[in-house]
Steps between C-alpha positions, in 0.01 A plus 500: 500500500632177660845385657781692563534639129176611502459368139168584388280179541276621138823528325567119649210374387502647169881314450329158565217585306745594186764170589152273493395658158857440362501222601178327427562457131837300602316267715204422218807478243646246740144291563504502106851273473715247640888412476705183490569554816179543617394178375818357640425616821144304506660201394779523771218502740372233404791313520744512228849518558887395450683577158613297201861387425597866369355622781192643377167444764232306392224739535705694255496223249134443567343829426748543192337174389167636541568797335620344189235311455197690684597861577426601875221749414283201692763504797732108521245401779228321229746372256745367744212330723325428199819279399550325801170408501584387150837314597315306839737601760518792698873597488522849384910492499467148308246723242790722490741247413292364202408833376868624482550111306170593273320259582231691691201673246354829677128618408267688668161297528136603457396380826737605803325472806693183628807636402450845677437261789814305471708813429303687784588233796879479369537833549299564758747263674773721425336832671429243840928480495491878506226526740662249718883711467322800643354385767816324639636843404289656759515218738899583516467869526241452782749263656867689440343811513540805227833769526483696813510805307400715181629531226575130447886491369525366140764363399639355166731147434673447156781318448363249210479166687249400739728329706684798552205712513349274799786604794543848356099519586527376814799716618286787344193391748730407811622860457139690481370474198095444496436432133750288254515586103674248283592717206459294183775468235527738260294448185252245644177739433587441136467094517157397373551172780562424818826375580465129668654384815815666729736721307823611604621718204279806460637849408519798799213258609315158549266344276148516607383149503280274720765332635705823609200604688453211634811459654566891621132478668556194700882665558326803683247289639791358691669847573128634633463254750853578583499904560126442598323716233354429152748567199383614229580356118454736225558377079429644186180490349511678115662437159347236253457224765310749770143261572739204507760634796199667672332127509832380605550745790139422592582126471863572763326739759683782357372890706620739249553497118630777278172572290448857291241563248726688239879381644515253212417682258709813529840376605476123332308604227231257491205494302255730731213332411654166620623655791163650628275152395839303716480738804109500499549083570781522741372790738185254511720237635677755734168567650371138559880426649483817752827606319617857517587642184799800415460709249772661275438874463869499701595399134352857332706700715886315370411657205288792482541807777354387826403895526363542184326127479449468801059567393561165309610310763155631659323425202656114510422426843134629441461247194653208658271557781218445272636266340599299853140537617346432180690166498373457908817599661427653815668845671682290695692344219596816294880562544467809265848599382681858563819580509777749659677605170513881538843644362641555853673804372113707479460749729265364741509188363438275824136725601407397115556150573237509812308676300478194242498278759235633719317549215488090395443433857198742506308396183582119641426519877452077520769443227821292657691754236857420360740767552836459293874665573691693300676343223499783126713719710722259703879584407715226646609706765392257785457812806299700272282215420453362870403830575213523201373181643443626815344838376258227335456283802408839696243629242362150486463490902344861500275412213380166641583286258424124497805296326828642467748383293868455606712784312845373453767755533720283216205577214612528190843382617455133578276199548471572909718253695342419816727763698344769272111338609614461872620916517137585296303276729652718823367825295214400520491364782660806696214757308199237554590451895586885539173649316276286637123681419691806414251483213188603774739782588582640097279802420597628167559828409345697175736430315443112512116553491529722186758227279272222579200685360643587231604147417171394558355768278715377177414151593126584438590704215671207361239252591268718300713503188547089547121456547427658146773419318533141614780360734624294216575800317676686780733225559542455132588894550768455770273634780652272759890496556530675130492096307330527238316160426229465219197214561575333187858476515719345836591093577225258586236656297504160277364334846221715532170355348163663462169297737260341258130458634540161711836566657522317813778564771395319829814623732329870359139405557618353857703807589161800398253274700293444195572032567 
């Protein structure tokens, strides 16, 4: 018996043992393909950018080209080198030009070794901007000095236009808030490409692009140095394009990205199979940028029962922490996802959220854990709703939680104006300052200690089932959040290509150690 639920450290074990068994079959399915976007990815770190006329990037024409002609079971690294070899320059967006005009023939040549090399050092140059980003990450923290406090405050910007989104952000910070999320417009996960350049005309959001994070980074870069801590930038890491916008983020210094193992799949229905070989590739870049990831079981709970799912949320957070460390994410970069979506009308409600709560924080002692407000059962009735959001900032101060996002009293009503984040931000404020450690001082009773077992005891009872029947199946079954989504059906399968022997991905071989 361990911690303050005295959760039964065999039964603990036994739940990692059954997420790392579900889970290992994902992970050799993933080693076993690439994407499009994974091969876009490489190719954006080694250089390739800007878009065509229409607005299309280059390293989107360039690996359609090579598909056409070569497939990508080899990876785009050995044709694409291969062909600027072939052409005598060494402009890979120039390559991408041609190929999108024709003009450029793709093979995949018997000898390689000089064209691994080439491909290697591109990309290896690449990585060295990402290694470079997070050390002047650290240099900044280590000279503006991290939030005062736990949780950090987490707080989200969407208004469509980066220009907009760039005061509203720094207002936000000025006011208290440790850790920025540009929201990204609304149907953005489905795009198989990467947006190019500064857009001002997303939908209840902001385009993720390199040049938005660009500019909101070096925005609260300013506004750090000004209220003389480190602000945090969070994005949007998942959909079609996931590898690419975790490269990006990498590329931009970006802290925190919006990363789940299954999100994709069960509420934008794409293809799980692309989704687990996309998030295998981006938590790898996570790692080597020192990014913190979020996960989205928050997501399960808007549309299942957060009493009677609240084992899968459990069972989520075990497998994305395999999945995280598999990929060589570190403790200190698992946001894990939970949420405070209890029907606030249950009898004893609030003790079942600390239950949940303490639970997560329990099974993930050295996990910076997300904890999200209310929103399923927000009514418009703006009282009621301030006062769930401080029931959830008290649970999440007596539970220890790491980052807390903002509740807005308004959900469900309106887009928040900046009055509506102003009266959140004291909420929190007023709970964090007044409870201190109250968490050191929270003993809870039986009844707390007997609902967390018991969620832990379906969790391994569900683990079991997923380890023998396959966790393709059970989210093919509507296990998680009750989707139902098959692994031959689902959008971006047609980007998904099987590894022949002789696949070569350098960013990949660069990333594992193994170059």
């Amino acid at each position: 018996m361990s911690g303050k639920l005295g959760l039964d450290s065999a039964v603990v074990a036994e739940a990692r043992r059954l997420a790392a068994a579900a889970g290992q079959p994902v992970v050799d399915l993933a080693r076993q393909h690439t994407t499009v976007s994974v091969e876009r990815a490489v190719l954006r770190l080694a250089g390739v950018g800007g878009a065509d006329p229409d607005g299309i990037p280059w390293v989107n024409r360039l690996v359609d080209a090579v598909r056409e002609q070569v497939g990508l079971g080899h990876g785009v690294a050995v044709p694409v080198f291969d062909a600027l070899r072939r052409e005598g320059h060494a402009d890979l967006t120039l390559l991408a030009q041609k190929a999108a005009a024709g003009s450029v023939r793709f093979e995949v040549p018997e000898k390689t070794g000089n064209v691994r090399s080439a491909a290697r050092k591109a990309v290896r140059a690449g990585i060295a901007r990402i290694d470079q980003r997070r050390k002047e990450r650290d240099r900044l923290v280590r000279r503006h000095g991290d939030p005062p406090r736990t949780p950090w405050v987490y707080l989200i910007v969407a208004t469509g236009d980066i220009y907009e989104d760039i005061p509203q952000a720094q207002a936000a910070a000025r006011a208290g808030a440790d850790v920025i999320a540009v929201i990204r417009s609304t149907g953005q996960s489905l795009l198989d490409y990467v947006p190019e350049g500064a857009t001002r005309e997303g939908f209840a959001g902001t385009y993720a692009t390199q040049e938005n994070f660009r500019l909101m980074r070096a925005a609260l870069d300013d506004t750090s140095r000004e209220v003389g801590r480190y602000v945090r930038l969070t994005n949007y890491a998942s959909g079609l394009c996931m590898p690419e916008i975790a490269t990006l983020a990498g590329l931009e210094r970006l802290d925190m990205m919006l990363n789940d193992s299954m999100y994709g799949i069960l509420f934008r229905d794409i293809n799980p199979i692309r989704t687990f070989v996309d998030q295998r590739f981006s938590r790898q870049i996570h790692a080597r940028a020192g990014i913190v990831i979020n996960t989205g079981e928050d997501n399960y709970l808007t549309t299942a029962d957060a009493v009677d799912a609240a084992h899968t949320v459990t069972v989520s957070q075990l497998l994305n922490e395999y999945f995280a460390h598999e990929a060589g994410l570190a403790d200190w970069q698992l946001g894990l996802g939970h949420a405070f979506e209890i029907n606030p009308d249950l009898p004893e409600s609030f003790r079942l959220e600390l239950a949940h709560a303490l639970l997560a924080r329990e099974l993930f002692p050295d996990a910076p854990l997300k904890w999200m407000p209310p929103t399923k059962h927000m009514t418009g009735d703006v009282f009621r709703g301030n006062l769930l959001n401080g029931f959830f900032n008290l649970a999440g101060m007596l539970t220890g939680q790491g980052i807390l996002l903002v509740g807005m009293m308004t959900e469900a009503v309106v887009t928040p104006w900046l009055s509506d984040r102003d009266i959140a931000l004291q909420n929190v404020h007023y709970v964090r300052q007044a409870a201190g450690n109250l968490h050191e001082d929270f003993t809870p009773g039986r009844f707390i200690q007997e609902r967390a077992a018991t969620v832990l005891g379906e969790a391994v009872d569900l683990l079991g089932k997923i380890r023998d029947e396959g966790l393709l199946e059970a989210i093919a079954d509507g296990t998680f959040g009750i989707m139902r989504r098959p692994a031959d059906r689902g959008k971006g399968l047609d980007g998904v290509a099987r590894r022949e022997p002789g696949y070569y991905n350098p960013a990949q071989d660069i990333l594992e150690g193994t170059t």
